[in-house]
Amino acid sequence: MFSSLRDIVYLAALAHLPRPMFKAIVAFMSHFMLGDLQKDKDFSAKRVAKRLAQGTDRNDFVSPILRANDEKGMTVPEIESSFNIVIVAGSETTATLLSGALFHLTTHPQPLRLLLSELHSAFPPGTPVTFSAVQNLPYLNAVLEESLRVYPPSAFAQARVRRSGDPGGCDVGEELGVRGGVPA
């Protein structure tokens, strides 16, 4: 599902090559990348068709969108395109965040014990886990915030344009674009 996202990361890395080399590689890879994009688009189209067939009676985030979709609303291709973004953004970034959080928790036993203690006291056996109850768990939220800081799900370095200065002891000229990982 996320091969096209992987291709975008590759392109971002390849963009640092000399321009003629970059263009040649992109020309070679474009056939494969277009195939990946089409697979993702087809996946989203199937999911949208299945969801549209279920109507607006479900209690999910899609129903209000579909109910408001009158004659001036979105076309099916527009819905497919929008939900392709939602599927990728809501799946890949969430999976990456949770992978990072679980990795760090399993390699740091004390925070894991604290989190499990908070979860077990908030949700004894048989207690349903609800969205509102989870919002009131300060340690869980701290773990997720720290995971976002240390293990950001963004596939791209965040760009900053510096007017001038000395970030991290490196002299950079005026209006030079600087990219660094999110925690930087």
XYZ file of C-alpha atoms in Angstrom:
184
model
C 0.000 0.000 0.000
C 2.737 2.459 0.861
C 5.226 1.808 -1.918
C 4.437 5.166 -3.523
C 5.304 6.877 -0.230
C 8.603 4.998 -0.264
C 9.203 6.251 -3.817
C 8.714 9.847 -2.679
C 11.355 9.372 0.024
C 13.754 7.946 -2.577
C 13.121 10.913 -4.862
C 13.810 13.346 -2.032
C 17.163 11.648 -1.403
C 18.022 11.466 -5.109
C 17.269 15.175 -5.556
C 20.698 15.876 -4.050
C 22.436 14.266 -7.031
C 23.700 16.363 -9.936
C 20.729 17.393 -12.084
C 21.538 15.270 -15.198
C 21.982 12.150 -13.073
C 18.764 12.878 -11.148
C 16.791 13.312 -14.388
C 18.152 10.047 -15.807
C 17.261 8.081 -12.678
C 13.777 9.612 -12.510
C 13.195 8.778 -16.179
C 14.199 5.172 -15.472
C 12.149 4.891 -12.259
C 9.023 6.691 -13.474
C 7.470 3.556 -14.974
C 7.791 1.701 -11.661
C 6.650 4.670 -9.594
C 3.550 5.209 -11.712
C 2.664 1.553 -11.215
C 2.987 1.964 -7.439
C 0.793 5.066 -7.494
C -1.829 3.208 -9.540
C -1.842 0.310 -7.053
C -2.430 2.745 -4.188
C -5.176 4.495 -6.162
C -6.867 1.167 -6.965
C -6.712 0.125 -3.302
C -8.371 3.385 -2.240
C -11.015 3.121 -4.968
C -11.988 -0.377 -3.779
C -12.203 0.776 -0.157
C -14.306 3.817 -1.119
C -16.674 1.705 -3.257
C -17.151 -0.732 -0.381
C -17.778 2.106 2.081
C -20.183 3.964 -0.249
C -22.212 0.763 -0.602
C -22.726 0.723 3.183
C -24.569 4.063 3.164
C -24.576 6.820 5.762
C -26.047 4.989 8.758
C -22.706 3.877 10.189
C -21.254 5.769 13.119
C -17.830 6.615 11.698
C -15.979 9.669 10.400
C -17.063 8.977 6.806
C -20.830 9.181 7.403
C -21.038 12.961 8.035
C -19.009 13.567 4.879
C -21.333 11.370 2.829
C -24.478 12.890 4.362
C -23.272 16.391 3.447
C -22.408 15.264 -0.063
C -25.415 16.628 -1.963
C -25.518 17.502 -5.672
C -22.807 20.140 -5.115
C -20.650 17.717 -3.143
C -17.668 15.662 -4.163
C -17.695 13.298 -7.108
C -16.692 9.675 -6.575
C -13.205 10.318 -8.066
C -12.807 13.278 -5.675
C -13.849 11.107 -2.738
C -11.389 8.412 -3.855
C -8.575 10.945 -4.131
C -9.350 12.469 -0.734
C -9.583 9.126 0.996
C -6.372 7.921 -0.620
C -4.670 10.708 1.324
C -6.590 9.824 4.491
C -5.695 6.131 4.169
C -1.980 6.796 3.680
C -1.732 9.561 6.272
C -3.839 7.739 8.819
C -2.148 4.378 8.386
C 1.517 4.863 7.652
C 2.174 7.661 10.128
C 0.183 5.959 12.883
C 1.959 2.643 12.299
C 5.340 4.385 12.323
C 4.558 6.268 15.542
C 3.343 3.119 17.292
C 6.368 1.136 16.085
C 8.695 3.757 17.518
C 6.760 3.992 20.781
C 6.735 0.209 21.247
C 10.434 -0.066 20.400
C 11.387 2.558 22.965
C 9.045 1.145 25.604
C 10.442 -2.371 25.211
C 14.000 -1.077 25.495
C 13.199 1.088 28.558
C 11.476 -1.102 31.203
C 10.700 1.635 33.764
C 8.561 3.803 31.429
C 6.855 0.618 30.207
C 5.974 -0.345 33.803
C 4.626 3.162 34.486
C 2.491 3.075 31.343
C 1.129 -0.399 32.081
C 0.305 0.678 35.630
C -1.638 3.688 34.339
C -3.491 1.571 31.762
C -4.346 -1.216 34.221
C -5.685 1.225 36.809
C -7.724 3.142 34.198
C -9.096 0.024 32.508
C -9.620 -2.930 34.852
C -10.596 -6.183 33.111
C -13.954 -5.809 31.381
C -13.778 -2.004 31.230
C -14.193 -0.664 27.692
C -11.416 1.552 26.348
C -13.029 4.757 25.107
C -11.628 7.751 23.291
C -12.574 10.137 26.098
C -11.046 7.889 28.775
C -7.771 7.607 26.862
C -7.540 11.399 26.637
C -7.388 11.523 30.438
C -4.265 9.365 30.722
C -1.354 11.788 31.238
C 1.438 9.214 31.086
C 0.106 7.612 27.889
C -0.117 11.037 26.284
C 3.416 11.869 27.474
C 4.693 8.611 25.941
C 3.038 9.428 22.612
C 4.342 13.020 22.646
C 7.870 11.837 23.418
C 7.613 9.184 20.699
C 6.604 11.881 18.219
C 9.669 13.868 19.246
C 12.209 11.024 19.243
C 10.756 8.863 16.458
C 8.798 11.199 14.165
C 6.550 9.461 11.634
C 7.259 12.082 8.978
C 9.236 10.608 6.119
C 10.843 13.939 5.345
C 13.191 16.237 7.161
C 11.531 19.485 8.106
C 12.776 22.453 6.069
C 13.835 25.718 7.612
C 15.099 28.812 5.819
C 17.695 30.652 7.832
C 18.338 34.307 7.159
C 21.844 33.914 8.576
C 23.355 32.339 11.618
C 25.233 29.506 13.165
C 22.894 26.533 13.823
C 24.652 23.810 15.743
C 28.069 25.393 15.219
C 27.841 25.285 11.401
C 28.101 28.601 9.612
C 25.383 28.926 6.980
C 24.937 31.723 4.514
C 21.915 33.931 4.203
C 18.652 32.410 2.958
C 20.112 28.931 2.786
C 17.611 26.109 3.161
C 18.468 23.824 6.061
C 16.862 20.448 6.678
C 17.057 18.502 9.863
C 15.214 15.728 11.569
C 12.167 16.780 13.568
C 13.902 16.489 16.976
C 16.720 18.787 15.802
